[in-house]
Amino acid sequence: MKKKILAFTLLSVLTISSLAGCSDKKKTTVTTNQDAVVTQAPKKPLGPGEEFKANMGEEFKYEKKQMDIKFIEIAQTSAPAADGTVCYAFVFSATNNGKEDVNIWMLDDFKIKIDEKDVDREEMYSAISAASGAIAYPDYNRYDSTVKAGESIEGIVPFELKEDWKTMVIEYKPDSSNSNDYIVYEVSKSDVVEKFEQ
């Protein structure tokens, strides 16, 4: 009888442990440049961030992390689909001049506003936009990695939108694990370069 009670107790503990483990899986999953799946740890509560403004093509110095960041260009990477959807890609670079590693989470760090309305990130990122970006920029990885002290990264952020947009505002959090600071870039259609075959 004692053995049965002990076995039942052990089974109950294992069941509760496994259920608790399942609840930990509700985290953002992103893919690094090395194609390995990375899970961002739950973020600590962060206060309001500071807004910075920068221009595409100019280097921005984020002093809090001693990072040099540059929004190099934005490109259209596909012809319009039948429903009017078009693939695009940002090209960003960053150099970590500080003493600590900096994590870049492509899916978490960027927010886009189109014609003053937030774009849902689930609608932005797709396998098609990723493939189009890879074809347009075969020498680039995704802008998504851990940048160690003294290292640099240059890569793309692929996404898709309806082609009838007029104004675009990009908000980029350069250290989203530790701060809600964000850099604002304004983009017009005349800034977009074509990187696809007609």
Tab-separated table of C-alpha atoms in Angstrom:
chain	number	residue	atom	x	y	z
A	1	MET	CA	0.000	0.000	0.000
A	2	LYS	CA	2.817	2.378	0.923
A	3	LYS	CA	4.469	1.679	-2.446
A	4	LYS	CA	1.254	2.595	-4.260
A	5	ILE	CA	0.945	5.864	-2.328
A	6	LEU	CA	4.605	6.690	-3.025
A	7	ALA	CA	4.197	5.931	-6.755
A	8	PHE	CA	1.042	8.061	-6.942
A	9	THR	CA	2.781	10.976	-5.161
A	10	LEU	CA	5.775	10.784	-7.513
A	11	LEU	CA	3.498	10.720	-10.571
A	12	SER	CA	1.608	13.783	-9.291
A	13	VAL	CA	4.846	15.745	-8.763
A	14	LEU	CA	6.094	14.880	-12.266
A	15	THR	CA	2.772	15.902	-13.822
A	16	ILE	CA	2.759	19.276	-12.033
A	17	SER	CA	6.406	19.872	-12.990
A	18	SER	CA	5.739	19.147	-16.619
A	19	LEU	CA	2.706	21.461	-16.673
A	20	ALA	CA	4.760	24.220	-15.085
A	21	GLY	CA	7.436	23.726	-17.726
A	22	CYS	CA	4.861	24.159	-20.515
A	23	SER	CA	3.795	27.543	-19.192
A	24	ASP	CA	7.367	28.839	-19.643
A	25	LYS	CA	7.210	28.415	-23.407
A	26	LYS	CA	5.137	31.546	-24.075
A	27	LYS	CA	8.118	33.613	-25.199
A	28	THR	CA	9.103	35.347	-28.386
A	29	THR	CA	11.047	33.073	-30.693
A	30	VAL	CA	13.351	34.592	-33.285
A	31	THR	CA	15.939	33.231	-35.675
A	32	THR	CA	19.529	34.400	-35.532
A	33	ASN	CA	21.925	34.886	-38.405
A	34	GLN	CA	23.175	31.361	-37.752
A	35	ASP	CA	19.673	29.937	-38.293
A	36	ALA	CA	19.455	28.718	-34.683
A	37	VAL	CA	16.241	29.312	-32.764
A	38	VAL	CA	16.706	31.765	-29.906
A	39	THR	CA	14.187	32.455	-27.171
A	40	GLN	CA	14.299	35.839	-25.530
A	41	ALA	CA	14.034	35.634	-21.750
A	42	PRO	CA	11.032	37.343	-20.152
A	43	LYS	CA	11.811	41.031	-19.926
A	44	LYS	CA	12.146	42.823	-16.627
A	45	PRO	CA	9.726	45.742	-16.152
A	46	LEU	CA	11.147	48.774	-17.946
A	47	GLY	CA	10.288	52.419	-17.506
A	48	PRO	CA	9.430	54.851	-20.312
A	49	GLY	CA	12.169	55.216	-22.884
A	50	GLU	CA	13.772	58.244	-24.456
A	51	GLU	CA	13.008	59.133	-28.066
A	52	PHE	CA	15.823	59.898	-30.477
A	53	LYS	CA	15.535	60.995	-34.104
A	54	ALA	CA	17.910	59.995	-36.881
A	55	ASN	CA	18.060	60.049	-40.663
A	56	MET	CA	18.578	57.195	-43.069
A	57	GLY	CA	22.143	57.152	-44.370
A	58	GLU	CA	23.577	58.876	-41.296
A	59	GLU	CA	25.379	57.194	-38.412
A	60	PHE	CA	23.628	57.558	-35.054
A	61	LYS	CA	25.622	57.214	-31.835
A	62	TYR	CA	23.597	55.558	-29.086
A	63	GLU	CA	25.767	56.653	-26.176
A	64	LYS	CA	24.055	54.586	-23.475
A	65	LYS	CA	25.419	51.407	-25.057
A	66	GLN	CA	28.266	52.994	-27.019
A	67	MET	CA	26.792	51.767	-30.276
A	68	ASP	CA	27.122	53.261	-33.749
A	69	ILE	CA	23.923	52.525	-35.682
A	70	LYS	CA	23.168	53.227	-39.309
A	71	PHE	CA	19.968	52.766	-41.300
A	72	ILE	CA	21.623	52.203	-44.669
A	73	GLU	CA	18.666	51.840	-47.022
A	74	ILE	CA	15.158	50.552	-47.615
A	75	ALA	CA	14.431	48.479	-50.710
A	76	GLN	CA	11.439	47.003	-52.470
A	77	THR	CA	12.338	43.351	-52.947
A	78	SER	CA	9.372	42.074	-54.961
A	79	ALA	CA	6.866	43.132	-57.573
A	80	PRO	CA	3.332	43.725	-56.237
A	81	ALA	CA	1.309	40.557	-55.650
A	82	ALA	CA	-2.257	40.197	-56.924
A	83	ASP	CA	-3.614	41.561	-53.626
A	84	GLY	CA	-1.315	44.614	-53.729
A	85	THR	CA	1.176	43.278	-51.177
A	86	VAL	CA	4.812	44.237	-51.712
A	87	CYS	CA	7.946	42.900	-49.992
A	88	TYR	CA	10.526	45.298	-48.578
A	89	ALA	CA	13.723	45.139	-46.538
A	90	PHE	CA	15.586	47.568	-44.298
A	91	VAL	CA	19.367	47.374	-44.221
A	92	PHE	CA	20.909	48.266	-40.858
A	93	SER	CA	24.395	48.156	-39.404
A	94	ALA	CA	25.606	48.451	-35.823
A	95	THR	CA	29.006	48.504	-34.135
A	96	ASN	CA	29.290	47.714	-30.445
A	97	ASN	CA	32.002	49.977	-29.007
A	98	GLY	CA	31.035	49.186	-25.420
A	99	LYS	CA	32.099	46.481	-22.982
A	100	GLU	CA	28.839	44.487	-22.857
A	101	ASP	CA	27.106	42.273	-25.405
A	102	VAL	CA	24.029	43.728	-27.093
A	103	ASN	CA	21.170	41.524	-28.282
A	104	ILE	CA	19.331	42.448	-31.466
A	105	TRP	CA	15.888	40.841	-31.762
A	106	MET	CA	14.599	41.501	-35.258
A	107	LEU	CA	10.987	40.642	-34.413
A	108	ASP	CA	10.915	42.597	-31.145
A	109	ASP	CA	13.048	45.684	-31.770
A	110	PHE	CA	11.276	47.210	-34.764
A	111	LYS	CA	7.867	48.845	-35.028
A	112	ILE	CA	6.452	50.364	-38.208
A	113	LYS	CA	3.748	52.987	-38.567
A	114	ILE	CA	2.131	53.370	-41.979
A	115	ASP	CA	0.127	56.530	-42.579
A	116	GLU	CA	0.170	57.088	-38.795
A	117	LYS	CA	-1.194	53.614	-37.947
A	118	ASP	CA	0.783	50.848	-36.231
A	119	VAL	CA	1.389	47.755	-38.361
A	120	ASP	CA	0.882	44.442	-36.580
A	121	ARG	CA	4.181	42.569	-36.610
A	122	GLU	CA	2.390	39.298	-37.392
A	123	GLU	CA	1.239	40.916	-40.639
A	124	MET	CA	4.661	42.407	-41.400
A	125	TYR	CA	6.912	39.360	-41.336
A	126	SER	CA	6.375	36.405	-43.664
A	127	ALA	CA	8.279	33.589	-45.322
A	128	ILE	CA	7.754	35.313	-48.673
A	129	SER	CA	9.285	38.606	-47.512
A	130	ALA	CA	12.210	36.699	-45.951
A	131	ALA	CA	12.830	34.833	-49.214
A	132	SER	CA	12.570	38.015	-51.286
A	133	GLY	CA	14.995	39.769	-48.961
A	134	ALA	CA	17.494	36.923	-49.196
A	135	ILE	CA	17.338	37.008	-53.007
A	136	ALA	CA	17.724	40.807	-53.125
A	137	TYR	CA	20.605	40.774	-50.615
A	138	PRO	CA	22.439	37.454	-51.070
A	139	ASP	CA	25.505	38.683	-49.181
A	140	TYR	CA	23.578	39.758	-46.077
A	141	ASN	CA	22.294	37.883	-43.054
A	142	ARG	CA	19.268	38.978	-41.065
A	143	TYR	CA	19.794	41.903	-38.699
A	144	ASP	CA	19.334	39.647	-35.689
A	145	SER	CA	22.143	38.498	-33.438
A	146	THR	CA	24.147	39.004	-30.264
A	147	VAL	CA	26.743	41.675	-31.001
A	148	LYS	CA	29.700	41.176	-28.715
A	149	ALA	CA	31.898	44.011	-27.498
A	150	GLY	CA	34.072	45.273	-30.353
A	151	GLU	CA	32.015	43.498	-33.035
A	152	SER	CA	29.751	44.766	-35.816
A	153	ILE	CA	26.702	43.489	-37.650
A	154	GLU	CA	25.168	44.461	-40.964
A	155	GLY	CA	21.979	42.832	-42.115
A	156	ILE	CA	18.427	43.053	-43.385
A	157	VAL	CA	14.978	43.234	-41.815
A	158	PRO	CA	12.472	41.818	-44.350
A	159	PHE	CA	8.763	42.664	-44.175
A	160	GLU	CA	5.703	43.201	-46.363
A	161	LEU	CA	3.038	45.880	-46.760
A	162	LYS	CA	0.293	46.936	-49.104
A	163	GLU	CA	1.841	49.064	-51.847
A	164	ASP	CA	-0.521	52.048	-51.454
A	165	TRP	CA	1.202	53.534	-48.380
A	166	LYS	CA	2.215	57.200	-48.311
A	167	THR	CA	4.249	57.749	-45.125
A	168	MET	CA	6.320	55.335	-43.033
A	169	VAL	CA	7.814	55.805	-39.570
A	170	ILE	CA	10.229	53.205	-38.199
A	171	GLU	CA	10.878	52.914	-34.482
A	172	TYR	CA	13.935	50.879	-33.520
A	173	LYS	CA	14.831	49.931	-29.947
A	174	PRO	CA	18.617	49.414	-29.935
A	175	ASP	CA	18.697	47.780	-26.485
A	176	SER	CA	15.202	46.401	-25.938
A	177	SER	CA	16.350	43.911	-23.277
A	178	ASN	CA	17.281	46.753	-20.935
A	179	SER	CA	15.599	49.926	-22.164
A	180	ASN	CA	12.551	51.286	-23.965
A	181	ASP	CA	14.663	53.930	-25.714
A	182	TYR	CA	13.865	54.099	-29.416
A	183	ILE	CA	15.203	55.759	-32.545
A	184	VAL	CA	12.703	57.251	-34.998
A	185	TYR	CA	13.288	57.239	-38.744
A	186	GLU	CA	10.899	58.824	-41.248
A	187	VAL	CA	10.725	57.255	-44.706
A	188	SER	CA	9.026	58.400	-47.890
A	189	LYS	CA	8.384	56.413	-51.048
A	190	SER	CA	11.110	58.343	-52.833
A	191	ASP	CA	13.631	56.789	-50.391
A	192	VAL	CA	12.819	53.249	-51.555
A	193	VAL	CA	15.220	51.619	-54.021
A	194	GLU	CA	14.203	48.728	-56.255
A	195	LYS	CA	15.946	45.388	-55.698
A	196	PHE	CA	13.927	42.920	-57.719
A	197	GLU	CA	13.620	41.725	-61.294
A	198	GLN	CA	10.779	43.305	-63.247
